[in-house]
Short mmCIF file of C-alpha atoms in Angstrom, two decimals:
data_model
loop_
_atom_site.label_atom_id
_atom_site.label_comp_id
_atom_site.label_asym_id
_atom_site.label_seq_id
_atom_site.Cartn_x
_atom_site.Cartn_y
_atom_site.Cartn_z
CA MET A 1167 -1.98 -14.07 -19.24
CA PRO A 1168 1.22 -12.02 -18.86
CA GLU A 1169 2.91 -12.39 -15.51
CA LYS A 1170 5.83 -10.62 -13.88
CA MET A 1171 7.83 -12.00 -10.99
CA ILE A 1172 8.87 -9.57 -8.27
CA SER A 1173 11.52 -10.89 -5.91
CA LEU A 1174 13.59 -9.48 -3.09
CA GLN A 1175 15.67 -10.69 -0.18
CA THR A 1176 15.82 -9.04 3.23
CA GLN A 1177 18.56 -9.09 5.84
CA MET A 1178 18.03 -8.58 9.56
CA THR A 1179 20.87 -6.39 10.75
CA THR A 1180 21.46 -4.83 14.15
CA ASP A 1181 18.64 -4.21 16.59
CA TRP A 1182 15.33 -4.41 14.69
CA LYS A 1183 16.54 -3.07 11.35
CA VAL A 1184 15.65 -5.01 8.20
CA THR A 1185 17.26 -4.02 4.90
CA ALA A 1186 16.75 -4.97 1.27
CA GLN A 1187 18.18 -3.94 -2.05
CA VAL A 1188 15.35 -3.50 -4.56
CA ARG A 1189 16.76 -2.72 -7.98
CA ASP A 1190 18.88 0.41 -7.31
CA HIS A 1191 17.13 1.25 -4.04
CA ALA A 1192 18.26 0.45 -0.51
CA LEU A 1193 15.18 -0.01 1.67
CA VAL A 1194 15.11 0.01 5.47
CA ILE A 1195 12.41 -1.10 7.86
CA ASP A 1196 12.87 -0.41 11.54
CA GLN A 1197 11.01 0.23 14.76
CA PRO A 1198 10.75 3.67 16.39
CA SER A 1199 11.75 2.15 19.74
CA ALA A 1200 14.97 0.75 18.22
CA THR A 1201 17.18 2.81 15.91
CA ASN A 1202 14.24 4.42 14.06
CA ALA A 1203 16.21 4.18 10.80
CA GLY A 1204 13.10 3.56 8.72
CA ALA A 1205 9.35 3.20 8.70
CA THR A 1206 7.69 0.17 10.30
CA PRO A 1207 6.42 -2.69 8.10
CA LEU A 1208 2.84 -1.58 8.80
CA GLU A 1209 3.58 2.00 7.76
CA LEU A 1210 5.25 0.81 4.56
CA PHE A 1211 2.30 -1.48 3.83
CA ILE A 1212 -0.10 1.48 3.98
CA PHE A 1213 2.37 3.63 2.01
CA SER A 1214 2.55 0.88 -0.65
CA LEU A 1215 -1.23 0.95 -1.02
CA ALA A 1216 -1.29 4.75 -1.26
CA GLY A 1217 1.63 4.76 -3.70
CA CYS A 1218 -0.01 2.14 -5.89
CA ILE A 1219 -3.29 4.09 -5.96
CA SER A 1220 -1.38 7.26 -6.86
CA THR A 1221 0.51 5.55 -9.69
CA ILE A 1222 -2.57 3.81 -11.07
CA GLY A 1223 -4.42 7.14 -10.79
CA LYS A 1224 -1.90 8.71 -13.15
CA MET A 1225 -2.34 5.78 -15.56
CA VAL A 1226 -6.14 5.96 -15.47
CA ALA A 1227 -6.09 9.75 -15.97
CA ARG A 1228 -3.83 9.30 -18.99
CA ASP A 1229 -6.01 6.50 -20.41
CA GLU A 1230 -9.23 8.47 -19.87
CA GLY A 1231 -7.82 11.80 -21.08
CA ILE A 1232 -8.38 13.47 -17.68
CA VAL A 1233 -6.11 16.30 -16.61
CA ILE A 1234 -5.28 15.82 -12.93
CA ARG A 1235 -3.70 18.86 -11.34
CA ARG A 1236 -3.27 17.12 -7.97
CA PHE A 1237 -3.98 13.62 -6.72
CA ASP A 1238 -3.15 13.30 -3.02
CA VAL A 1239 -3.98 10.09 -1.19
CA ASN A 1240 -4.52 10.28 2.56
CA MET A 1241 -4.52 7.00 4.46
CA SER A 1242 -5.55 5.91 7.93
CA ALA A 1243 -5.56 2.36 9.17
CA THR A 1244 -6.57 0.69 12.42
CA ILE A 1245 -4.83 -2.39 13.76
CA ASN A 1246 -5.21 -4.30 17.00
CA THR A 1247 -1.61 -4.85 18.11
CA ASP A 1248 -2.42 -7.63 20.60
CA GLY A 1249 -2.02 -10.40 18.01
CA LEU A 1250 1.37 -9.25 16.72
CA LEU A 1251 2.55 -8.95 20.34
CA GLY A 1252 1.56 -12.57 20.97
CA LYS A 1253 -1.45 -11.74 23.16
CA GLU A 1254 -4.78 -13.49 22.88
CA THR A 1255 -7.29 -11.61 20.74
CA ALA A 1256 -10.54 -12.39 18.98
CA ASP A 1257 -9.70 -9.80 16.32
CA PRO A 1258 -7.74 -10.58 13.17
CA ILE A 1259 -4.02 -9.88 13.52
CA GLY A 1260 -3.99 -7.69 10.41
CA PHE A 1261 -5.56 -4.32 9.81
CA LYS A 1262 -9.16 -4.00 10.99
CA SER A 1263 -9.87 -1.11 8.64
CA ILE A 1264 -8.10 0.98 6.05
CA ASP A 1265 -9.59 4.30 4.99
CA ILE A 1266 -8.54 5.96 1.75
CA LEU A 1267 -9.34 9.60 1.08
CA ALA A 1268 -8.27 10.90 -2.32
CA ASP A 1269 -8.03 14.65 -2.75
CA ILE A 1270 -8.47 15.08 -6.51
CA ASP A 1271 -8.01 18.43 -8.20
CA ALA A 1272 -9.48 18.00 -11.68
CA ASP A 1273 -12.37 19.34 -13.71
CA LEU A 1274 -14.67 16.57 -12.48
CA THR A 1275 -17.87 16.59 -10.46
CA ASP A 1276 -17.87 14.84 -7.09
CA ILE A 1277 -19.67 11.88 -8.70
CA GLU A 1278 -17.06 11.73 -11.49
CA LYS A 1279 -14.24 11.92 -8.93
CA GLN A 1280 -15.75 8.97 -7.06
CA TYR A 1281 -16.14 7.00 -10.30
CA PHE A 1282 -12.51 7.82 -11.17
CA LEU A 1283 -11.30 6.64 -7.74
CA ASP A 1284 -13.39 3.46 -8.02
CA LEU A 1285 -11.78 2.75 -11.40
CA VAL A 1286 -8.32 3.43 -9.96
CA CYS A 1287 -8.86 1.12 -6.98
CA HIS A 1288 -10.25 -1.58 -9.26
CA ARG A 1289 -6.98 -1.53 -11.26
CA CYS A 1290 -4.65 -1.30 -8.24
CA PRO A 1291 -2.97 -4.69 -7.57
CA ILE A 1292 -2.36 -3.96 -3.88
CA HIS A 1293 -5.98 -2.89 -3.37
CA ASP A 1294 -7.05 -6.10 -5.14
CA ASN A 1295 -4.79 -8.21 -2.90
CA LEU A 1296 -6.52 -6.75 0.14
CA LEU A 1297 -9.99 -7.53 -1.20
CA ASN A 1298 -9.29 -10.99 -2.64
CA LEU A 1299 -7.54 -14.03 -1.29
CA THR A 1300 -3.91 -14.25 -2.42
CA LEU A 1301 -2.03 -17.52 -1.97
CA VAL A 1302 0.90 -16.98 0.37
CA THR A 1303 3.23 -19.85 1.21
CA HIS A 1304 5.95 -19.91 3.83
CA ASN A 1305 8.85 -22.33 4.33
CA ALA A 1306 11.85 -22.31 6.63
CA GLY A 1307 15.23 -22.99 5.07
#
């Protein structure tokens, strides 16, 4: 099975800002209450899911010979912030729900649009990581 390794290194700079160089792109994560120099990690996580769905949507449309005039992905996610703030909570610390609404402009029926979106989500690695257990290790150096 072909595999590709994706690696990056982050640096914590001033205040709450975290930076990384990913290929030719300088990325910044920050908190609105600090310098507000970038989106929060949670916002980027949801953006990553939407971006992956959008990209895979273009691939699926190409593979299926579907002309997509517009493929907008609207996201909303609910998270209980108690856990990340160190407070006791019975809820999981991660997102409680993520809702994806795809606005698809194509010559497809509503049923075909839903089938298309199902196919897209099935091929999206980030969507798959949310549905299936992914081994994550952590070590201090």
